[in-house]
XYZ file of C-alpha atoms in Angstrom:
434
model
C -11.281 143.312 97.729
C -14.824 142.450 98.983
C -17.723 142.698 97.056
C -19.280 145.763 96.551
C -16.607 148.057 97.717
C -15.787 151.290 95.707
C -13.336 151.993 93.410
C -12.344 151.293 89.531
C -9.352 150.151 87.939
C -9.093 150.595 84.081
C -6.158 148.538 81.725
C -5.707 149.511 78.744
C -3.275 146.930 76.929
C -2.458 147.416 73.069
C -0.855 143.971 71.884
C 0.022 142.309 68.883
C -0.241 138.017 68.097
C 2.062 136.305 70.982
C 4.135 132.841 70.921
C 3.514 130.457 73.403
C 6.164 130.922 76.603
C 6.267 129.656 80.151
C 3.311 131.253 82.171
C 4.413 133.665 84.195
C 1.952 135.094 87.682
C 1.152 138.484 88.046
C 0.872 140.052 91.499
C -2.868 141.542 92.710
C -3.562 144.939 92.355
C -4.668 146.921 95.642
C -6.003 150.411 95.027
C -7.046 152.259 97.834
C -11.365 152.486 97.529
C -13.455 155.343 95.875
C -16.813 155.939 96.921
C -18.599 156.539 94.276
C -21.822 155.658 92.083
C -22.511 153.367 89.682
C -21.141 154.189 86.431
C -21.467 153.162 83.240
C -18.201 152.717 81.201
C -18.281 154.197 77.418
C -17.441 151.365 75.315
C -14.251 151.639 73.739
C -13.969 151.037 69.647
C -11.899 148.225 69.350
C -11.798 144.433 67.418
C -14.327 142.250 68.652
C -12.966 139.440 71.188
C -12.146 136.534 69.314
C -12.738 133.935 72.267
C -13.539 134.033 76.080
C -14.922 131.622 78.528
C -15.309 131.676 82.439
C -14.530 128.544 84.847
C -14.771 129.522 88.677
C -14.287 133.467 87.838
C -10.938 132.920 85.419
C -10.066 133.602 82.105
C -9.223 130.007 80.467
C -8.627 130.344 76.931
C -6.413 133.230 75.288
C -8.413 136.512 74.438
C -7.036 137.747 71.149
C -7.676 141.399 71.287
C -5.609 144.600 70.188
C -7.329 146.051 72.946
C -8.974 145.426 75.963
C -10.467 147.873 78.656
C -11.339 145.862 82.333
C -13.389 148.543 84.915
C -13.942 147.310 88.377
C -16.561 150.004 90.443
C -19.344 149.466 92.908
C -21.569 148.039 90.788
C -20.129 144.724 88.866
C -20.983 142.526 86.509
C -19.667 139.586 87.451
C -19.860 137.878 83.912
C -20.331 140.612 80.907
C -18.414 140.568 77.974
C -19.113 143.613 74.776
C -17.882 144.040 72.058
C -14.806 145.724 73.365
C -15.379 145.494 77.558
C -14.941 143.423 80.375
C -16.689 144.399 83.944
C -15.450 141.963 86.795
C -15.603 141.505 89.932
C -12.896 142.440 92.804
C -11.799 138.697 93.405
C -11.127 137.639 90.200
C -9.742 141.195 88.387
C -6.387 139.907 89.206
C -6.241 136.735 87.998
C -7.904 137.495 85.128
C -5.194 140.401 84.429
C -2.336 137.366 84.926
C -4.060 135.155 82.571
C -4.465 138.135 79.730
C -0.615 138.492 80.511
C 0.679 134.846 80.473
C -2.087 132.266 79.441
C -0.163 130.250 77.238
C 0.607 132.807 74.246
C 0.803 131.461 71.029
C 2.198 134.984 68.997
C 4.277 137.388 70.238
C 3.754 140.479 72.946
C 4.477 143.980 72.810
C 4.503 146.048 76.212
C 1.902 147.718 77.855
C 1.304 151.145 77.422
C -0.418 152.467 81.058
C -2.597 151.323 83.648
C -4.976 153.952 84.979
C -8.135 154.309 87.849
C -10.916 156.322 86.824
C -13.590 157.485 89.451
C -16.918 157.275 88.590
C -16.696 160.730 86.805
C -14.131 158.937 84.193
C -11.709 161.250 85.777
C -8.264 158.923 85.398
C -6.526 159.183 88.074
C -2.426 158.278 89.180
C -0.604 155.221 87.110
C 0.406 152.620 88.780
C 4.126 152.167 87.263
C 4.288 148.627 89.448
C 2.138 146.997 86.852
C 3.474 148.169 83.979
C 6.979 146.838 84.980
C 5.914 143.923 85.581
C 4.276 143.568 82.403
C 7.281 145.071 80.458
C 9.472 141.930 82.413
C 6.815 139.914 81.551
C 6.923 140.645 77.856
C 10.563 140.569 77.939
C 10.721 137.062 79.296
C 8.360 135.955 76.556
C 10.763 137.286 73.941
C 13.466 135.097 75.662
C 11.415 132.076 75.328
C 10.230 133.037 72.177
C 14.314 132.992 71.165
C 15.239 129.686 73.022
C 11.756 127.854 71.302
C 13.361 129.344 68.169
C 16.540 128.045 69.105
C 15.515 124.581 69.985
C 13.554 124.235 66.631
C 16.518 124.872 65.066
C 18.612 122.594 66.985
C 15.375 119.929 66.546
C 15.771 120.643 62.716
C 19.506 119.767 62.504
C 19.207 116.271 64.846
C 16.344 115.607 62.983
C 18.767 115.873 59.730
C 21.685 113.886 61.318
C 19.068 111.332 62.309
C 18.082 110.856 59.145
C 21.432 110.556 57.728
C 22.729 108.059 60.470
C 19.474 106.252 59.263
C 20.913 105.983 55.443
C 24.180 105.147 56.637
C 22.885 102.177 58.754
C 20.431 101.028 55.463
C 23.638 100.858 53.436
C 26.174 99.420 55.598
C 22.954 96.709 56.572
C 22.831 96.393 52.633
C 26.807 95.635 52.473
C 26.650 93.095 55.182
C 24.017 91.817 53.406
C 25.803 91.912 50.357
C 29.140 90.326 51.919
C 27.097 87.297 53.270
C 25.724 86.646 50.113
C 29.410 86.366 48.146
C 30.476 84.342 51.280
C 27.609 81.824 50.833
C 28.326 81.915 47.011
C 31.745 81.280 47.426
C 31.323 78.437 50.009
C 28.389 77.181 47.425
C 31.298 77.317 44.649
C 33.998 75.635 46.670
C 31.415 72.888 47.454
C 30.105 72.166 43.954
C 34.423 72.346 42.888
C 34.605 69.535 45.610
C 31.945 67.883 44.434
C 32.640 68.271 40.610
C 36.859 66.946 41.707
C 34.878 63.783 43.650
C 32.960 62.909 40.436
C 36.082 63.383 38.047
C 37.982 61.119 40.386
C 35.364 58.873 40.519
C 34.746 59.360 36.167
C 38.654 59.026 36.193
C 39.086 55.477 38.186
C 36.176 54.166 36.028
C 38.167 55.630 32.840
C 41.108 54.026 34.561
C 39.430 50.305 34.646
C 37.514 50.401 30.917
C 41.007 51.361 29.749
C 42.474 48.207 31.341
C 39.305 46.144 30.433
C 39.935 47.575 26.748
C 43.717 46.392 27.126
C 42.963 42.904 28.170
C 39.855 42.351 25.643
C 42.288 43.399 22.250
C 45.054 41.084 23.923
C 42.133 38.234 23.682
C 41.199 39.593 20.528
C 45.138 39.105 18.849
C 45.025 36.256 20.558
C 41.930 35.022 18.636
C 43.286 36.648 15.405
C 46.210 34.597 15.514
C 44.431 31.328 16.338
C 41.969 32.008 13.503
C 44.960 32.710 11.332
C 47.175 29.239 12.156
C 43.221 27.689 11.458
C 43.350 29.217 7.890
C 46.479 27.998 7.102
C 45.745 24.901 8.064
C 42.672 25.154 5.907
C 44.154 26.368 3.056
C 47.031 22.844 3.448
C 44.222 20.252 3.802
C 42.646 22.423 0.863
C 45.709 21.890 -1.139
C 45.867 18.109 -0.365
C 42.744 17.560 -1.116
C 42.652 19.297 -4.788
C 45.913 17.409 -5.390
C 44.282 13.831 -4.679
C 41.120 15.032 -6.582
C 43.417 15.717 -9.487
C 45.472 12.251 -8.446
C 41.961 10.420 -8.492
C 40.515 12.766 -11.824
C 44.013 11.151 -13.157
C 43.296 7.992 -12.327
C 39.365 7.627 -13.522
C 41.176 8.844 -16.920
C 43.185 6.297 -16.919
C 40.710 3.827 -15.918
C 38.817 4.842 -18.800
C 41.024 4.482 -21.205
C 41.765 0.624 -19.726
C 38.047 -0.115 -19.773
C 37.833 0.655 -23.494
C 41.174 -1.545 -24.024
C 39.202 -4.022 -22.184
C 36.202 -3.276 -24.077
C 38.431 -4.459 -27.230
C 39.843 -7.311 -25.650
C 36.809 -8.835 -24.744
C 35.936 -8.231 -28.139
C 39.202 -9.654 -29.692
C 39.590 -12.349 -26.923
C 36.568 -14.311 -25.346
C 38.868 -16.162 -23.828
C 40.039 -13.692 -21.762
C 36.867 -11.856 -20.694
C 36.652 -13.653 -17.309
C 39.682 -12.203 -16.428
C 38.693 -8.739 -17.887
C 35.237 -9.194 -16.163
C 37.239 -9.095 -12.784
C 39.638 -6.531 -13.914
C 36.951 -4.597 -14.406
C 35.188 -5.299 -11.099
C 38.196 -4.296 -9.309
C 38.331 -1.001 -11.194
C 34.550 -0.003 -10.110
C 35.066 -0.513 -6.614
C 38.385 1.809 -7.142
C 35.794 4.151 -8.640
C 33.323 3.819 -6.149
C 36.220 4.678 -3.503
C 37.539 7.256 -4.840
C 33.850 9.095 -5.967
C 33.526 8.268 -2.124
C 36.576 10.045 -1.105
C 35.795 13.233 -3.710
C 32.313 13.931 -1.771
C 34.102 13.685 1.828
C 36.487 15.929 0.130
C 33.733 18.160 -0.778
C 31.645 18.272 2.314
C 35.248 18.771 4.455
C 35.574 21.888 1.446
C 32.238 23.158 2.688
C 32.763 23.208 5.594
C 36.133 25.137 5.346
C 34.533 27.668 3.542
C 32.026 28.242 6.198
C 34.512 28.126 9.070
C 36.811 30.936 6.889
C 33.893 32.510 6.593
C 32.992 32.928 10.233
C 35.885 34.102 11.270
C 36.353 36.649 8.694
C 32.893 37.922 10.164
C 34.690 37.393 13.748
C 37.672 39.042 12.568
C 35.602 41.918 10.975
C 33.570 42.928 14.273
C 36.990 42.388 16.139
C 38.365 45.105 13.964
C 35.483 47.925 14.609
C 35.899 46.724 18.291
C 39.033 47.700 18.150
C 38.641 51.241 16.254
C 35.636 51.581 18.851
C 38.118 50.986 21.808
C 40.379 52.810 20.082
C 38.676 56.067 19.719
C 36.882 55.566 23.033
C 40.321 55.345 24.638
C 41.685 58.778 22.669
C 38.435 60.195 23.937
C 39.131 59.158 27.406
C 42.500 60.439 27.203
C 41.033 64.095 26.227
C 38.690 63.712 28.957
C 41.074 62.976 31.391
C 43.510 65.755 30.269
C 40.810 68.222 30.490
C 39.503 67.114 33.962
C 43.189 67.294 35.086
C 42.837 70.314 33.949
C 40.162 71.259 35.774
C 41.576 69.633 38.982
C 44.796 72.207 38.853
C 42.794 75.018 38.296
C 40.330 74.458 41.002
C 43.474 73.381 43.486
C 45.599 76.674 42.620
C 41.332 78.769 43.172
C 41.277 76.938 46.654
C 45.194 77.492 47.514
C 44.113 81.641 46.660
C 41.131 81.527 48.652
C 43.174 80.012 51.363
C 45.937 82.020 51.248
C 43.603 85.194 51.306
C 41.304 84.215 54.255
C 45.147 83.761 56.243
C 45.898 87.325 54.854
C 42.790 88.526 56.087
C 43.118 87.022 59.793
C 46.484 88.603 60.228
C 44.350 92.024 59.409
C 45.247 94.160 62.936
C 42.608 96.249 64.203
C 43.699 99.591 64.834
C 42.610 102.741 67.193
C 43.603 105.559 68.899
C 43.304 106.352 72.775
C 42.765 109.723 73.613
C 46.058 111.274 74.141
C 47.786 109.266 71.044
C 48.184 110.980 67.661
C 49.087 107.941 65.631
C 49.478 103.917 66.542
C 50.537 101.145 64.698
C 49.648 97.646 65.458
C 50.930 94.137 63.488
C 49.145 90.357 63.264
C 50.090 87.163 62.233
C 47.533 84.295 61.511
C 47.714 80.406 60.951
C 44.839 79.397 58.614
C 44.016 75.466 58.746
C 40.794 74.336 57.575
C 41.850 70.732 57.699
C 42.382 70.600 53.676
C 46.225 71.734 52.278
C 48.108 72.050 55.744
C 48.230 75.404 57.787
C 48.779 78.887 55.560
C 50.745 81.347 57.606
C 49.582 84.997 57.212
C 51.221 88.655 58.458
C 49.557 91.825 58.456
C 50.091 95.307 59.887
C 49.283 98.876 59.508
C 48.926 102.456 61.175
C 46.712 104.945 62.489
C 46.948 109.120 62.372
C 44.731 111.576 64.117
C 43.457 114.052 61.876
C 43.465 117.600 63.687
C 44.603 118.135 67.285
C 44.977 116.064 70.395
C 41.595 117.001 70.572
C 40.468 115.275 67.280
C 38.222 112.645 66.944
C 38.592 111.695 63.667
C 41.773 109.902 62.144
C 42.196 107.277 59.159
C 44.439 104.195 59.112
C 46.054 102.383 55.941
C 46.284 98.538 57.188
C 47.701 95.531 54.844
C 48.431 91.547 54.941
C 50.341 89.011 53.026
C 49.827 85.216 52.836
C 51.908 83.344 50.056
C 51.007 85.314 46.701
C 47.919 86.935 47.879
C 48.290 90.552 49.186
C 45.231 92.414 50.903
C 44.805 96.392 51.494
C 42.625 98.384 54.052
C 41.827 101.933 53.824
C 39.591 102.994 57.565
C 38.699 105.924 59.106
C 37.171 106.504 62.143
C 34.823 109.410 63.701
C 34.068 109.411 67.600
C 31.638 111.228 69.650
């Protein structure tokens, strides 16, 4: 309506805090014009406006009033806001109206009560029931909105909950991979060091193998030496034996010689005559001596030296011996050794024939599912397992699936199982679709 022209329009609009909703446009008013004076509106006792601003003649931010009365007459005030009154002008009245009505709410709105033109008298004059119905809708789509917001929080609330759940579910089955590649790269750590530890007891066995024939050969050389030593003795202890008889043969003899020398002695004595003859007797007799004092000290020195040669070998016989209880203990301890590392050796082969047999039980594992028009399935596998070690293991699995619920189900369970020489292995699964 151009400026200036008559009339007044007075809306009186009781409301309570709003929540926000879609914005929703109110028609403009058209009231036919009143010529009239100026008038002066009596303020209306209400709770002060909270907010207001003007851009370009519109209301931008929400007015949070119980009550609100907006006059339009001849005489405007194109920007006037008291405590409880708003004069504007004919261009903007209804777009200020449609922003009071659906500028962004943030609490909820209760209907209008009337809409009514006063002259300049403050006669009222007819409603205008057009308004109000449109207000009424307008309130009632707000309450709509206000549901659905309520509705998506809700629904916001629960996704945000299954989010968060799916997020646990992902940090533990992340920890059980995690935990599943660490056993693996144990085990494969074990089986290695079991490999390594057989390589070394071969190797400790072979070397076991060779001292043990070294041992053999060295107390054959050893009797051998024994025995030689031995036959030496004896022959020792013969020569020993001929030589104490000719010492007791000569000891005999130097008696003897004795006793002629003191005949002698008397003959010379008795016959003169004779002592040429006695004189060479006696001659003859000290070279005897002298041979046979001769032959005692060779007999003595070859004595001497027996006793040192018996002696030697006694000491060689001696160390022979603790050789021999040395080899002979280390060759016990050897045989322990090797019955524990053999041992060893058949435990580790009957771990690596288990672990074998169970990864071929676990290949011939089926996977199961269900399609959606199937109630149960059942599925079967066979493996071959060859890891270039003990030959190819042979494995056979199989299991089934059930649908839990109706064809239209998505959640069943399945009870799978395998074999693979003595090792058995057992799957409980179920499975939830979308």
């Amino acid at each position: 309506m151009p400026m200036g022209s008559s009339g007044a329009w007075c809306l009186d609009i009781s409301s309570s805090p709003r929540n926000t909703a879609a914005p929703i446009t109110a028609a403009p008013i058209t009231a036919a014009p009143i010529i009239s004076a100026p008038i002066i509106t009596t303020p209306i006792i209400a709770t002060p406006i909270t907010a207001v601003s003007y851009v370009q003649d519109r209301v931008t931010q929400y007015i949070d009033v119980p009550q609100i009365s907006v006059s339009r007459s001849e005489t405007f005030v194109n920007q006037r806001v008291l405590t409880n009154q708003m004069s504007l002008t004919s261009e903007n009245a209804p777009d200020v109206i449609s922003a009071l009505l659906v500028s962004e709410p943030t609490r909820a709105q209760i209907p209008a009560l009337q809409l009514v033109t006063v002259d300049e008298n403050g006669t009222i004059g007819s409603d205008n029931g057009v308004i109000i119905e449109a207000v009424n809708a307008n309130t009632v789509q707000i309450e709509a909105n206000t549901l659905g917001v309520s509705g998506n929080n809700a629904a916001i609330t629960v996704n945000a909950s299954d989010i968060q759940d799916n997020s646990a579910a992902i940090t533990v089955n992340a920890s059980d991979i995690q935990g599943n590649s660490d056993a693996i790269t144990v085990n494969a750590s074990d089986i290695q060091d079991n490999n390594a530890a057989i390589t070394v007891n071969t190797s400790d066995i072979q070397g076991n193998s060779a001292a043990i024939v070294g041992n053999t050969s060295n107390i054959q050389n050893n009797s051998g030496a024994i025995a030689v030593n031995a036959s030496g003795i004896q022959d020792n202890s013969g020569a020993i034996a001929v030589n104490t008889s000719g010492i007791q043969n000569n000891s005999g003899a130097i008696a003897t010689n004795t006793a002629g020398i003191a005949d002698n002695t008397t003959a010379i004595e008795a016959f003169v005559v004779e002592t040429h003859d006695n004189s060479a007797a006696i001659a003859d007799n000290t070279a005897t001596i002298i041979t046979n004092v001769s032959g005692i000290s060779t007999n003595r020195q070859a004595i001497a030296v027996n006793t040192r040669t018996v002696a030697t070998y006694s000491s060689a016989i001696s160390a022979n011996t603790s050789a021999i209880i040395m080899n002979t203990s280390g060759v016990s301890q050897n045989k322990g050794d090797i019955s524990r590392n053999l041992n060893l050796i058949m435990q580790n082969t009957g771990m690596i024939k288990e672990l074998r047999h169970g990864r071929a039980a676990l290949a011939a594992m089926p996977d199961l599912y269900l399609q959606m028009d199937e109630s149960w399935a059942t599925s079967g596998g066979i493996s071959a397992y060859d890891d270039g070690f003990g030959g190819i293991e042979y494995g056979f699995g199989g299991g089934v699936q059930l649908r839990l619920g109706d064809e239209a189900s998505h959640m069943s369970f399945g009870l799978l199982g395998s074999v693979s020489g003595d090792t058995q292995a057992v799957r409980l699964q179920l499975r939830l679709g979308g």
